[in-house]
Short mmCIF file of C-alpha atoms in Angstrom, two decimals:
data_model
loop_
_atom_site.label_atom_id
_atom_site.label_comp_id
_atom_site.label_asym_id
_atom_site.label_seq_id
_atom_site.Cartn_x
_atom_site.Cartn_y
_atom_site.Cartn_z
CA MET A 16 11.53 -8.85 -5.83
CA LEU A 17 9.30 -6.63 -8.04
CA ASN A 18 10.31 -3.25 -9.45
CA ILE A 19 7.97 -0.42 -10.42
CA LYS A 20 7.48 -1.66 -13.99
CA GLU A 21 6.57 -5.13 -12.78
CA ILE A 22 4.14 -3.64 -10.25
CA MET A 23 2.51 -1.63 -13.05
CA ASN A 24 1.98 -4.87 -14.99
CA ILE A 25 -0.05 -6.22 -12.05
CA ILE A 26 -2.11 -3.25 -10.78
CA PRO A 27 -3.66 -0.48 -12.90
CA HIS A 28 -2.56 2.48 -10.74
CA ARG A 29 -0.38 5.15 -12.34
CA SER A 30 1.26 8.38 -11.24
CA PRO A 31 0.32 10.30 -9.21
CA PHE A 32 -1.71 7.54 -7.56
CA LEU A 33 0.75 4.64 -7.73
CA LEU A 34 1.98 4.58 -4.14
CA VAL A 35 4.31 1.55 -4.15
CA ASP A 36 7.86 1.74 -5.51
CA ARG A 37 8.87 -1.88 -5.07
CA ILE A 38 7.83 -5.20 -3.56
CA GLU A 39 10.63 -6.75 -1.52
CA GLU A 40 8.97 -9.93 -0.26
CA MET A 41 5.90 -11.85 -1.36
CA GLU A 42 4.11 -15.11 -0.76
CA VAL A 43 1.54 -14.88 -3.56
CA GLY A 44 -1.97 -14.66 -2.14
CA LYS A 45 -0.72 -14.66 1.47
CA ARG A 46 1.54 -11.71 2.30
CA ALA A 47 3.69 -9.02 0.77
CA VAL A 48 6.12 -6.33 1.87
CA GLY A 49 6.53 -3.20 -0.21
CA LYS A 50 8.32 0.14 -0.04
CA LYS A 51 7.33 3.71 -0.84
CA CYS A 52 10.14 6.28 -0.93
CA VAL A 53 8.45 9.52 0.06
CA THR A 54 9.83 12.64 -1.64
CA TYR A 55 9.07 16.32 -1.29
CA ASN A 56 7.82 16.30 -4.91
CA GLU A 57 4.74 14.19 -4.06
CA PRO A 58 1.73 16.15 -5.37
CA PHE A 59 -0.22 15.89 -2.11
CA PHE A 60 2.42 17.87 -0.19
CA ALA A 61 1.41 21.04 -2.08
CA GLY A 62 -1.74 21.20 0.04
CA HIS A 63 -1.07 18.86 2.99
CA PHE A 64 0.52 20.97 4.50
CA PRO A 65 2.79 23.43 2.68
CA GLN A 66 4.34 24.69 5.93
CA GLU A 67 4.74 21.14 7.34
CA PRO A 68 4.45 18.42 4.68
CA VAL A 69 2.78 15.26 6.04
CA MET A 70 1.60 12.29 3.96
CA PRO A 71 -2.19 11.98 4.41
CA GLY A 72 -3.20 8.93 6.43
CA VAL A 73 -5.73 7.85 3.83
CA LEU A 74 -2.90 7.63 1.28
CA ILE A 75 -0.88 5.45 3.65
CA ILE A 76 -3.90 3.11 3.83
CA GLU A 77 -4.16 3.25 0.02
CA ALA A 78 -0.47 2.33 -0.26
CA LEU A 79 -1.11 -0.68 1.98
CA ALA A 80 -4.13 -1.60 -0.18
CA GLN A 81 -1.94 -1.45 -3.31
CA VAL A 82 0.60 -3.82 -1.74
CA GLY A 83 -2.27 -6.16 -0.88
CA ALA A 84 -3.56 -5.89 -4.45
CA VAL A 85 -0.14 -6.84 -5.87
CA CYS A 86 -0.10 -9.85 -3.54
CA CYS A 87 -3.57 -11.10 -4.57
CA LEU A 88 -3.46 -10.16 -8.25
CA SER A 89 -0.16 -12.00 -8.69
CA ALA A 90 -2.02 -15.29 -8.24
CA GLU A 91 -2.54 -17.07 -11.55
CA GLU A 92 -6.34 -17.08 -11.19
CA ASN A 93 -6.42 -13.30 -10.60
CA LYS A 94 -4.05 -12.12 -13.36
CA GLY A 95 -5.60 -9.34 -15.43
CA LYS A 96 -8.24 -8.56 -12.80
CA ILE A 97 -8.60 -5.45 -10.63
CA GLY A 98 -8.73 -5.22 -6.86
CA PHE A 99 -11.33 -2.85 -5.41
CA LEU A 100 -11.34 -1.37 -1.93
CA GLY A 101 -14.34 -2.64 0.01
CA GLY A 102 -13.71 -1.13 3.43
CA VAL A 103 -11.22 -0.20 6.12
CA ASN A 104 -11.59 -1.25 9.75
CA LYS A 105 -9.51 -0.67 12.86
CA ALA A 106 -7.43 2.03 11.15
CA LYS A 107 -4.98 3.73 13.49
CA PHE A 108 -2.42 6.42 12.79
CA ARG A 109 0.50 6.63 15.17
CA GLY A 110 3.08 8.84 13.51
CA LYS A 111 3.82 11.29 10.72
CA VAL A 112 5.26 10.33 7.34
CA VAL A 113 7.31 13.18 5.89
CA PRO A 114 9.54 13.78 2.85
CA GLY A 115 12.67 11.64 3.04
CA ASP A 116 10.96 8.76 4.84
CA VAL A 117 10.95 5.23 3.45
CA LEU A 118 7.53 3.76 4.14
CA ASN A 119 7.64 0.01 4.75
CA LEU A 120 4.27 -1.54 3.86
CA GLU A 121 3.40 -5.04 5.05
CA VAL A 122 0.10 -6.78 4.31
CA GLU A 123 -0.95 -10.24 5.43
CA MET A 124 -4.17 -11.86 4.24
CA ILE A 125 -6.25 -12.89 7.25
CA ARG A 126 -9.41 -14.02 5.42
CA VAL A 127 -10.07 -14.81 1.77
CA LYS A 128 -13.26 -16.39 0.46
CA GLY A 129 -13.74 -16.37 -3.28
CA PRO A 130 -13.22 -12.86 -4.67
CA VAL A 131 -13.52 -11.14 -1.26
CA GLY A 132 -10.90 -10.93 1.44
CA VAL A 133 -9.40 -9.01 4.31
CA GLY A 134 -5.76 -8.06 4.72
CA LYS A 135 -4.08 -6.77 7.87
CA GLY A 136 -1.78 -3.91 6.95
CA THR A 137 1.01 -2.28 8.92
CA ALA A 138 3.04 0.71 7.75
CA THR A 139 6.33 1.54 9.45
CA VAL A 140 9.11 4.10 9.15
CA ASP A 141 12.48 3.18 10.65
CA GLY A 142 10.82 0.27 12.49
CA LYS A 143 8.15 2.48 14.12
CA VAL A 144 4.50 1.76 13.32
CA VAL A 145 2.92 4.84 11.72
CA ALA A 146 -0.37 3.30 10.54
CA SER A 147 -2.27 0.02 10.62
CA GLY A 148 -5.68 -1.35 9.75
CA GLU A 149 -7.72 -4.13 8.20
CA ILE A 150 -8.50 -3.65 4.52
CA THR A 151 -11.43 -5.43 2.87
CA PHE A 152 -11.07 -5.96 -0.88
CA MET A 153 -12.96 -7.43 -3.77
CA ILE A 154 -11.38 -8.83 -6.94
CA GLY A 155 -13.27 -8.24 -10.15
#
């Protein structure tokens, strides 16, 4: 549904911190599904961990937050604004994400009031949940 260039027109993140390659499904302001194709060339693998590369859990949460930001900032009233991370609750990590994995990132808005909201995020690889949590955001 959205390619990398279209995503970059919505959120301000750029390499090496843009962690979403495409958006495959979206109900603007309600839910979105994105993908991150994880490669060995990701800069974080140089130090996490050279002998066994694993995507840091905080970056999986950030990838979910970016999918949520695309979902919210695609709404007409939020175009040109920035989404800021306000908090993370109930974060759980259940599996490793390694080079070659395709990270499926699904975010559903569970509460939105004005410029503040909460999205429930779930990250999967091959149908297996690897991370989940509730992400609080503010739009400014």
